[in-house]
Amino acid sequence: MRTGKDRLLAGLMLAPSLALLAVFVYGFIGQTLYVSFTDWGQGAALALNPEIHFVGLDNYRQLFSGILDVRFRQDLVNMLFFTLFFVALCLGLGLLLATLLDRPLRGEGFFRTVLLLPMSLSFVVTGTIWRWLLQPRGGVNVLPALVGLPRLDFLWTTTRDQVFRFNWQDVPGALLLGVGLVLVLLGVRAWRRREARKAGLLGVPGLVLVLWAALGGAAGWSLVPIKELHGFNLALVGIVMAATWQMSGYTMALYLAGLRGIPVELREAAEVDGATPLQVYRYVQLPLLQPITLSAVIILGHIALKIFDLIFAMTGPDNAVTSVPAILMYLTTFRGNQFAKGASIATLLLLLVSMLIIPYIVSSLRKAPER
Amino acid sequence: MAVLVVALAAPAAVWAQGRLSGELEIFSWWAGDEGPALEALIDRYEQLYPGVKVINATVTGGSGVNAKAVLKTRMLGGDPPDTFQVHAGQELIGTWVLANRMEDLGFLYDQEGWQKVLPQQLIDLLSTDKGIWSVPVNIHRSNVLWYIPDNLKKWGVSVPKTWDEFLQIAAKLQAQGVVPLSLGENWTANHLWENVAIAVLGPQKWQALWDGRLAWTSPEVLKAWETFGKVLQYTNRDAASLSWQQATDMVVHGEAAFNVMGDWAAGYMSTTLGLEAGKGFGWAASPGTSGIFVMLSDSFGLPVGSPNREATLAWLEMLGSREAQDIFNPLKGSISPRLDSDLSKYNTYGRSAAQDWRNSTIVGSLAHGVVANERFMNDFATVMEIFLSTRDPQAAANAAQAVAAQAGIGVR
């Protein structure tokens, strides 16, 4: 009887939040999704009752293959490269700093505070500071001059130089090849476990895909009519630096807590067995930090995927070389009045972020009942 | 006292009987340097209509990037301000008029006789066949070439009259280690493009481009992109990271010879930098555009559903008056669109601009919202990026043609 009453009370307490969540999160996600399948009034997008036609996936098709949406594709590439470098650098730097701070060190508190401080700033402030630092005629470019060396003339956030260039036409082929390879690998793994049926189901289609892609079958699948090169804009280096400066203190704190959480007995046991400090680090401490790396990747990854304010503050809305889909979404929607296309970009961003978050939530929910 | 002021100041208006009350919310992006000019207008309004409580709803951010987003959420959410600042012309027409969100102000023009004091070419740019949509408060000129006379003498060059002449001078300047033309971020590149294009096309074909009578892929427009590409070779490499003020600074500091910018640069140089107009800095129509006045204008309109319509009409009526315009424009650093404005209230540059306003062919600016709607302008930034990356006139022209088709340019 008591539990029944408790449950009722709990339900009542949760109901308002659930209702609000349903409307303001899931309802609006649904609304955005719906808008992305329409043409929303075309020219008269701001009319009181805009003419709305259902156009299916047309907005998405344009984003990936329309001639005018070349900027979206470069922004997407920018975002993926930015995420990759930002997450890798934050993890590397954070781990390095945490390892250094973990040793007995005078003034540890001081260093910890200094390294964590950038995180207390908002991205807008960070962006403004780094915008000054990365001015081509000032900031870091004149640093070498202080010691008598020639000034740098790198155009930090505005250079049009690109590395890792690839042709957008090759993307579908490469994706299919990738999927094929993964399927083949999974098939081989199943074969080794002597699950012949599963191996066949995965391996054979995989092999077909790989062969098809390798023999040039995907060449007819070009997304755009002409060759379209995209790559990593070197202008993003400055953005990655600023973002890493802000967030590496956070990974440091995570790793430091992780290192401190490892029982001393483990290290002592390893030392008794004759492990060198390097071996203790490599075989005892690092593996135990894995869950921390995972959560850091999730947190940093979703920050990177939806980054907006840092770049807006650092380079403004129209500097396309450092632009990302979130900025393009803002411009498309609120400056260009193309609500439907803006909604499509928003939906794609949501998809990307959920590809990162949902597996994490699922895995942590699975673990929960074991407790 | 208040009654006396009202009676003296606004004899014509029916609503100006001192009985007007309620609120008036004025939505704009005039903060910072432009704040005092707006404040002066509001002061004047409060003197005229002491019963009305004015709410100055300013959203900061250059050329209204943030303000426009806020305005859109408010309008779509059914909470329009009483009146809002908007660049006159297609930025208003292609966005709000097309959406049936604005009231026709033709009756106000008739009642106040503005058709007689405003140039017809201006009224054409503010109108569609269904009405006149806003009251222009000021006029800025966007086709101005700025320089420092002493520096030009030192470098042994004169002010170029055409872009061909500029290209010759530019080589000479470059040999002396001077940047021939300073440039700033993306929108200033659009601004420069428009100056080059108007010079190449001339006023009639420029207008034809916006009516759909001239295709973006026509040889004339290709020529404009080609010339623009040549001019770009003589600009600074770090353009994209500079604001327009920093680009102007390059000229002032003697690092660059020329800069093409709107005439707010005159305010910046004379007020902020303390240079004397005519001596400390000089100006001319940008190459190939003498006799042409490329204009942009800030204006206010009357949204459908404005909560305090009467008070707003009184505001609009005051805005169009010669007196209010001569209060506002000297402070803002712009000129009055009215042909009867009191030139003694303006500075040296302002008087020169007002003379040109009266004697030139008037055309609208693309970069500042007069001739194209917001969708085209937004996508044109991408066209510009395509050109800046590829330097391919044909690619840019094709993209611009596609953008124009999608944005409904030429199908008015």
PDB file of C-alpha atoms in Angstrom, chain B residues 131-353:
ATOM      1  CA  GLY B 131       2.241  50.763 -52.341  1.00  0.00           C
ATOM      2  CA  ILE B 132       5.069  52.624 -50.659  1.00  0.00           C
ATOM      3  CA  TRP B 133       6.384  50.670 -47.718  1.00  0.00           C
ATOM      4  CA  SER B 134       8.609  52.714 -45.480  1.00  0.00           C
ATOM      5  CA  VAL B 135       9.732  56.167 -44.466  1.00  0.00           C
ATOM      6  CA  PRO B 136      13.446  56.748 -45.117  1.00  0.00           C
ATOM      7  CA  VAL B 137      15.203  58.579 -42.308  1.00  0.00           C
ATOM      8  CA  ASN B 138      18.611  58.933 -43.873  1.00  0.00           C
ATOM      9  CA  ILE B 139      20.665  58.334 -46.965  1.00  0.00           C
ATOM     10  CA  HIS B 140      24.133  56.885 -47.096  1.00  0.00           C
ATOM     11  CA  ARG B 141      26.223  56.723 -50.232  1.00  0.00           C
ATOM     12  CA  SER B 142      28.043  53.472 -50.801  1.00  0.00           C
ATOM     13  CA  ASN B 143      30.156  54.288 -53.875  1.00  0.00           C
ATOM     14  CA  VAL B 144      32.886  56.419 -52.375  1.00  0.00           C
ATOM     15  CA  LEU B 145      36.651  56.091 -52.813  1.00  0.00           C
ATOM     16  CA  TRP B 146      38.619  57.321 -49.785  1.00  0.00           C
ATOM     17  CA  TYR B 147      42.247  58.438 -49.701  1.00  0.00           C
ATOM     18  CA  ILE B 148      44.712  60.716 -47.934  1.00  0.00           C
ATOM     19  CA  PRO B 149      45.622  63.575 -50.316  1.00  0.00           C
ATOM     20  CA  ASP B 150      49.150  64.081 -48.924  1.00  0.00           C
ATOM     21  CA  ASN B 151      49.982  60.399 -49.285  1.00  0.00           C
ATOM     22  CA  LEU B 152      48.851  60.319 -52.913  1.00  0.00           C
ATOM     23  CA  LYS B 153      51.118  63.300 -53.610  1.00  0.00           C
ATOM     24  CA  LYS B 154      54.010  61.525 -51.892  1.00  0.00           C
ATOM     25  CA  TRP B 155      53.486  58.395 -53.982  1.00  0.00           C
ATOM     26  CA  GLY B 156      53.023  60.419 -57.152  1.00  0.00           C
ATOM     27  CA  VAL B 157      49.595  59.143 -58.105  1.00  0.00           C
ATOM     28  CA  SER B 158      46.251  60.797 -58.753  1.00  0.00           C
ATOM     29  CA  VAL B 159      42.718  59.676 -57.996  1.00  0.00           C
ATOM     30  CA  PRO B 160      41.612  57.112 -60.611  1.00  0.00           C
ATOM     31  CA  LYS B 161      38.482  57.958 -62.603  1.00  0.00           C
ATOM     32  CA  THR B 162      37.952  54.442 -63.966  1.00  0.00           C
ATOM     33  CA  TRP B 163      38.934  50.943 -62.895  1.00  0.00           C
ATOM     34  CA  ASP B 164      41.320  50.700 -65.859  1.00  0.00           C
ATOM     35  CA  GLU B 165      43.054  53.786 -64.583  1.00  0.00           C
ATOM     36  CA  PHE B 166      43.123  52.247 -61.120  1.00  0.00           C
ATOM     37  CA  LEU B 167      44.777  49.099 -62.415  1.00  0.00           C
ATOM     38  CA  GLN B 168      47.554  51.189 -63.973  1.00  0.00           C
ATOM     39  CA  ILE B 169      48.059  53.237 -60.805  1.00  0.00           C
ATOM     40  CA  ALA B 170      47.925  50.083 -58.692  1.00  0.00           C
ATOM     41  CA  ALA B 171      51.033  48.577 -60.276  1.00  0.00           C
ATOM     42  CA  LYS B 172      52.899  51.787 -59.561  1.00  0.00           C
ATOM     43  CA  LEU B 173      51.770  51.778 -55.921  1.00  0.00           C
ATOM     44  CA  GLN B 174      52.641  48.143 -55.444  1.00  0.00           C
ATOM     45  CA  ALA B 175      56.175  48.820 -56.658  1.00  0.00           C
ATOM     46  CA  GLN B 176      56.481  51.293 -53.762  1.00  0.00           C
ATOM     47  CA  GLY B 177      55.326  48.694 -51.257  1.00  0.00           C
ATOM     48  CA  VAL B 178      51.885  50.240 -50.797  1.00  0.00           C
ATOM     49  CA  VAL B 179      48.689  48.210 -50.875  1.00  0.00           C
ATOM     50  CA  PRO B 180      46.715  49.876 -53.696  1.00  0.00           C
ATOM     51  CA  LEU B 181      43.248  49.118 -52.276  1.00  0.00           C
ATOM     52  CA  SER B 182      42.494  48.001 -48.729  1.00  0.00           C
ATOM     53  CA  LEU B 183      39.711  45.514 -48.166  1.00  0.00           C
ATOM     54  CA  GLY B 184      37.997  43.962 -45.155  1.00  0.00           C
ATOM     55  CA  GLU B 185      35.758  40.992 -44.361  1.00  0.00           C
ATOM     56  CA  ASN B 186      33.269  39.241 -46.665  1.00  0.00           C
ATOM     57  CA  TRP B 187      30.565  41.920 -46.785  1.00  0.00           C
ATOM     58  CA  THR B 188      33.078  44.593 -47.746  1.00  0.00           C
ATOM     59  CA  ALA B 189      34.046  42.344 -50.650  1.00  0.00           C
ATOM     60  CA  ASN B 190      30.358  42.353 -51.676  1.00  0.00           C
ATOM     61  CA  HIS B 191      30.422  46.101 -51.299  1.00  0.00           C
ATOM     62  CA  LEU B 192      33.467  46.369 -53.565  1.00  0.00           C
ATOM     63  CA  TRP B 193      31.912  43.975 -56.070  1.00  0.00           C
ATOM     64  CA  GLU B 194      28.856  46.170 -56.313  1.00  0.00           C
ATOM     65  CA  ASN B 195      31.005  49.225 -56.957  1.00  0.00           C
ATOM     66  CA  VAL B 196      32.896  47.435 -59.727  1.00  0.00           C
ATOM     67  CA  ALA B 197      29.715  45.994 -61.215  1.00  0.00           C
ATOM     68  CA  ILE B 198      27.911  49.344 -61.330  1.00  0.00           C
ATOM     69  CA  ALA B 199      30.954  50.889 -62.991  1.00  0.00           C
ATOM     70  CA  VAL B 200      31.059  48.126 -65.613  1.00  0.00           C
ATOM     71  CA  LEU B 201      27.312  47.860 -66.191  1.00  0.00           C
ATOM     72  CA  GLY B 202      26.156  51.441 -65.789  1.00  0.00           C
ATOM     73  CA  PRO B 203      22.955  52.403 -63.956  1.00  0.00           C
ATOM     74  CA  GLN B 204      20.426  51.084 -66.504  1.00  0.00           C
ATOM     75  CA  LYS B 205      21.887  47.600 -66.816  1.00  0.00           C
ATOM     76  CA  TRP B 206      22.398  47.458 -63.061  1.00  0.00           C
ATOM     77  CA  GLN B 207      18.686  48.032 -62.594  1.00  0.00           C
ATOM     78  CA  ALA B 208      17.956  45.542 -65.414  1.00  0.00           C
ATOM     79  CA  LEU B 209      19.836  42.895 -63.438  1.00  0.00           C
ATOM     80  CA  TRP B 210      17.322  43.222 -60.614  1.00  0.00           C
ATOM     81  CA  ASP B 211      14.268  43.340 -62.856  1.00  0.00           C
ATOM     82  CA  GLY B 212      15.336  40.129 -64.537  1.00  0.00           C
ATOM     83  CA  ARG B 213      15.899  41.839 -67.872  1.00  0.00           C
ATOM     84  CA  LEU B 214      19.621  41.116 -67.753  1.00  0.00           C
ATOM     85  CA  ALA B 215      20.869  37.615 -66.998  1.00  0.00           C
ATOM     86  CA  TRP B 216      23.602  37.019 -64.461  1.00  0.00           C
ATOM     87  CA  THR B 217      25.382  34.902 -67.020  1.00  0.00           C
ATOM     88  CA  SER B 218      25.378  37.636 -69.679  1.00  0.00           C
ATOM     89  CA  PRO B 219      28.778  38.806 -71.018  1.00  0.00           C
ATOM     90  CA  GLU B 220      28.412  42.171 -69.284  1.00  0.00           C
ATOM     91  CA  VAL B 221      28.114  40.603 -65.844  1.00  0.00           C
ATOM     92  CA  LEU B 222      30.960  38.212 -66.595  1.00  0.00           C
ATOM     93  CA  LYS B 223      33.023  41.264 -67.456  1.00  0.00           C
ATOM     94  CA  ALA B 224      32.156  42.721 -64.061  1.00  0.00           C
ATOM     95  CA  TRP B 225      33.412  39.562 -62.307  1.00  0.00           C
ATOM     96  CA  GLU B 226      36.578  39.639 -64.417  1.00  0.00           C
ATOM     97  CA  THR B 227      37.295  43.255 -63.550  1.00  0.00           C
ATOM     98  CA  PHE B 228      36.539  42.502 -59.906  1.00  0.00           C
ATOM     99  CA  GLY B 229      39.070  39.666 -60.012  1.00  0.00           C
ATOM    100  CA  LYS B 230      41.726  42.015 -61.410  1.00  0.00           C
ATOM    101  CA  VAL B 231      41.005  44.623 -58.744  1.00  0.00           C
ATOM    102  CA  LEU B 232      41.189  41.963 -56.023  1.00  0.00           C
ATOM    103  CA  GLN B 233      44.783  41.224 -56.991  1.00  0.00           C
ATOM    104  CA  TYR B 234      45.689  44.627 -55.634  1.00  0.00           C
ATOM    105  CA  THR B 235      44.076  44.208 -52.235  1.00  0.00           C
ATOM    106  CA  ASN B 236      45.603  43.070 -48.946  1.00  0.00           C
ATOM    107  CA  ARG B 237      45.958  39.332 -48.308  1.00  0.00           C
ATOM    108  CA  ASP B 238      44.553  39.465 -44.782  1.00  0.00           C
ATOM    109  CA  ALA B 239      41.303  41.130 -45.875  1.00  0.00           C
ATOM    110  CA  ALA B 240      38.982  38.523 -44.375  1.00  0.00           C
ATOM    111  CA  SER B 241      40.182  39.197 -40.844  1.00  0.00           C
ATOM    112  CA  LEU B 242      39.736  42.965 -40.953  1.00  0.00           C
ATOM    113  CA  SER B 243      36.680  45.003 -40.084  1.00  0.00           C
ATOM    114  CA  TRP B 244      35.807  47.916 -42.359  1.00  0.00           C
ATOM    115  CA  GLN B 245      37.306  50.292 -39.797  1.00  0.00           C
ATOM    116  CA  GLN B 246      40.601  48.406 -39.889  1.00  0.00           C
ATOM    117  CA  ALA B 247      40.567  48.573 -43.684  1.00  0.00           C
ATOM    118  CA  THR B 248      40.014  52.340 -43.427  1.00  0.00           C
ATOM    119  CA  ASP B 249      42.840  52.511 -40.878  1.00  0.00           C
ATOM    120  CA  MET B 250      45.196  51.057 -43.473  1.00  0.00           C
ATOM    121  CA  VAL B 251      44.546  54.082 -45.660  1.00  0.00           C
ATOM    122  CA  VAL B 252      44.832  56.498 -42.757  1.00  0.00           C
ATOM    123  CA  HIS B 253      48.132  54.933 -41.611  1.00  0.00           C
ATOM    124  CA  GLY B 254      49.591  55.087 -45.105  1.00  0.00           C
ATOM    125  CA  GLU B 255      49.747  51.313 -45.610  1.00  0.00           C
ATOM    126  CA  ALA B 256      47.168  51.467 -48.379  1.00  0.00           C
ATOM    127  CA  ALA B 257      46.351  54.106 -50.958  1.00  0.00           C
ATOM    128  CA  PHE B 258      42.604  53.724 -51.414  1.00  0.00           C
ATOM    129  CA  ASN B 259      39.543  52.185 -49.816  1.00  0.00           C
ATOM    130  CA  VAL B 260      36.044  51.830 -51.183  1.00  0.00           C
ATOM    131  CA  MET B 261      33.465  52.151 -48.439  1.00  0.00           C
ATOM    132  CA  GLY B 262      30.158  53.808 -47.703  1.00  0.00           C
ATOM    133  CA  ASP B 263      30.171  57.319 -46.327  1.00  0.00           C
ATOM    134  CA  TRP B 264      29.907  56.215 -42.727  1.00  0.00           C
ATOM    135  CA  ALA B 265      33.681  56.104 -43.182  1.00  0.00           C
ATOM    136  CA  ALA B 266      33.590  59.918 -43.278  1.00  0.00           C
ATOM    137  CA  GLY B 267      32.053  59.927 -39.806  1.00  0.00           C
ATOM    138  CA  TYR B 268      34.668  57.453 -38.611  1.00  0.00           C
ATOM    139  CA  MET B 269      37.570  59.491 -39.964  1.00  0.00           C
ATOM    140  CA  SER B 270      36.348  62.909 -38.920  1.00  0.00           C
ATOM    141  CA  THR B 271      34.717  62.112 -35.572  1.00  0.00           C
ATOM    142  CA  THR B 272      36.621  59.082 -34.262  1.00  0.00           C
ATOM    143  CA  LEU B 273      40.027  59.727 -35.825  1.00  0.00           C
ATOM    144  CA  GLY B 274      39.797  63.529 -35.792  1.00  0.00           C
ATOM    145  CA  LEU B 275      40.834  64.095 -39.410  1.00  0.00           C
ATOM    146  CA  GLU B 276      39.670  67.160 -41.251  1.00  0.00           C
ATOM    147  CA  ALA B 277      37.362  66.480 -44.175  1.00  0.00           C
ATOM    148  CA  GLY B 278      38.944  67.527 -47.454  1.00  0.00           C
ATOM    149  CA  LYS B 279      42.423  67.967 -45.957  1.00  0.00           C
ATOM    150  CA  GLY B 280      43.073  65.043 -43.625  1.00  0.00           C
ATOM    151  CA  PHE B 281      41.160  62.738 -45.905  1.00  0.00           C
ATOM    152  CA  GLY B 282      39.757  63.071 -49.391  1.00  0.00           C
ATOM    153  CA  TRP B 283      37.025  61.335 -51.358  1.00  0.00           C
ATOM    154  CA  ALA B 284      35.712  60.818 -54.848  1.00  0.00           C
ATOM    155  CA  ALA B 285      33.031  58.693 -56.453  1.00  0.00           C
ATOM    156  CA  SER B 286      34.449  55.184 -56.764  1.00  0.00           C
ATOM    157  CA  PRO B 287      36.082  54.571 -60.168  1.00  0.00           C
ATOM    158  CA  GLY B 288      33.650  54.591 -63.067  1.00  0.00           C
ATOM    159  CA  THR B 289      30.682  55.815 -61.010  1.00  0.00           C
ATOM    160  CA  SER B 290      30.881  59.598 -61.132  1.00  0.00           C
ATOM    161  CA  GLY B 291      27.425  61.005 -61.630  1.00  0.00           C
ATOM    162  CA  ILE B 292      25.936  57.920 -59.976  1.00  0.00           C
ATOM    163  CA  PHE B 293      24.765  57.898 -56.376  1.00  0.00           C
ATOM    164  CA  VAL B 294      24.571  54.345 -55.027  1.00  0.00           C
ATOM    165  CA  MET B 295      22.324  54.712 -52.063  1.00  0.00           C
ATOM    166  CA  LEU B 296      21.190  52.835 -49.034  1.00  0.00           C
ATOM    167  CA  SER B 297      18.784  54.038 -46.462  1.00  0.00           C
ATOM    168  CA  ASP B 298      17.546  53.210 -43.018  1.00  0.00           C
ATOM    169  CA  SER B 299      13.829  53.427 -42.787  1.00  0.00           C
ATOM    170  CA  PHE B 300      10.888  52.653 -40.561  1.00  0.00           C
ATOM    171  CA  GLY B 301       7.655  51.007 -41.542  1.00  0.00           C
ATOM    172  CA  LEU B 302       4.292  50.123 -40.072  1.00  0.00           C
ATOM    173  CA  PRO B 303       3.851  46.399 -39.386  1.00  0.00           C
ATOM    174  CA  VAL B 304       0.364  44.969 -39.676  1.00  0.00           C
ATOM    175  CA  GLY B 305      -0.911  44.542 -36.138  1.00  0.00           C
ATOM    176  CA  SER B 306       1.244  47.292 -34.676  1.00  0.00           C
ATOM    177  CA  PRO B 307      -0.221  47.566 -31.153  1.00  0.00           C
ATOM    178  CA  ASN B 308      -0.172  51.375 -31.069  1.00  0.00           C
ATOM    179  CA  ARG B 309      -0.967  52.364 -34.609  1.00  0.00           C
ATOM    180  CA  GLU B 310      -1.803  56.012 -33.953  1.00  0.00           C
ATOM    181  CA  ALA B 311       1.352  56.693 -31.982  1.00  0.00           C
ATOM    182  CA  THR B 312       3.349  54.909 -34.688  1.00  0.00           C
ATOM    183  CA  LEU B 313       1.821  56.990 -37.456  1.00  0.00           C
ATOM    184  CA  ALA B 314       2.755  60.096 -35.500  1.00  0.00           C
ATOM    185  CA  TRP B 315       6.326  58.741 -35.256  1.00  0.00           C
ATOM    186  CA  LEU B 316       6.495  58.044 -38.986  1.00  0.00           C
ATOM    187  CA  GLU B 317       5.042  61.405 -39.822  1.00  0.00           C
ATOM    188  CA  MET B 318       7.682  63.072 -37.656  1.00  0.00           C
ATOM    189  CA  LEU B 319      10.485  60.970 -39.201  1.00  0.00           C
ATOM    190  CA  GLY B 320       9.667  62.214 -42.656  1.00  0.00           C
ATOM    191  CA  SER B 321       9.638  65.860 -41.627  1.00  0.00           C
ATOM    192  CA  ARG B 322      12.463  68.122 -42.652  1.00  0.00           C
ATOM    193  CA  GLU B 323      13.038  69.166 -39.063  1.00  0.00           C
ATOM    194  CA  ALA B 324      13.444  65.635 -37.649  1.00  0.00           C
ATOM    195  CA  GLN B 325      15.711  64.621 -40.496  1.00  0.00           C
ATOM    196  CA  ASP B 326      17.947  67.602 -39.931  1.00  0.00           C
ATOM    197  CA  ILE B 327      18.150  66.702 -36.223  1.00  0.00           C
ATOM    198  CA  PHE B 328      19.006  63.093 -36.920  1.00  0.00           C
ATOM    199  CA  ASN B 329      21.337  63.088 -39.917  1.00  0.00           C
ATOM    200  CA  PRO B 330      24.109  65.457 -38.841  1.00  0.00           C
ATOM    201  CA  LEU B 331      24.464  63.314 -35.685  1.00  0.00           C
ATOM    202  CA  LYS B 332      24.345  60.015 -37.565  1.00  0.00           C
ATOM    203  CA  GLY B 333      26.743  61.211 -40.253  1.00  0.00           C
ATOM    204  CA  SER B 334      24.309  60.690 -43.096  1.00  0.00           C
ATOM    205  CA  ILE B 335      22.253  63.034 -45.220  1.00  0.00           C
ATOM    206  CA  SER B 336      18.543  63.645 -45.495  1.00  0.00           C
ATOM    207  CA  PRO B 337      16.758  62.193 -48.496  1.00  0.00           C
ATOM    208  CA  ARG B 338      14.694  65.369 -48.686  1.00  0.00           C
ATOM    209  CA  LEU B 339      15.696  67.791 -51.385  1.00  0.00           C
ATOM    210  CA  ASP B 340      14.869  70.734 -49.124  1.00  0.00           C
ATOM    211  CA  SER B 341      17.072  69.856 -46.151  1.00  0.00           C
ATOM    212  CA  ASP B 342      18.972  72.604 -44.364  1.00  0.00           C
ATOM    213  CA  LEU B 343      22.547  72.087 -45.566  1.00  0.00           C
ATOM    214  CA  SER B 344      23.982  74.570 -43.078  1.00  0.00           C
ATOM    215  CA  LYS B 345      23.498  71.915 -40.377  1.00  0.00           C
ATOM    216  CA  TYR B 346      25.814  69.425 -42.125  1.00  0.00           C
ATOM    217  CA  ASN B 347      29.584  69.130 -42.187  1.00  0.00           C
ATOM    218  CA  THR B 348      31.839  69.484 -45.230  1.00  0.00           C
ATOM    219  CA  TYR B 349      31.424  65.908 -46.380  1.00  0.00           C
ATOM    220  CA  GLY B 350      27.667  65.934 -45.759  1.00  0.00           C
ATOM    221  CA  ARG B 351      27.206  69.046 -47.886  1.00  0.00           C
ATOM    222  CA  SER B 352      29.166  67.513 -50.730  1.00  0.00           C
ATOM    223  CA  ALA B 353      27.119  64.312 -50.525  1.00  0.00           C
TER     224      ALA B 353
END
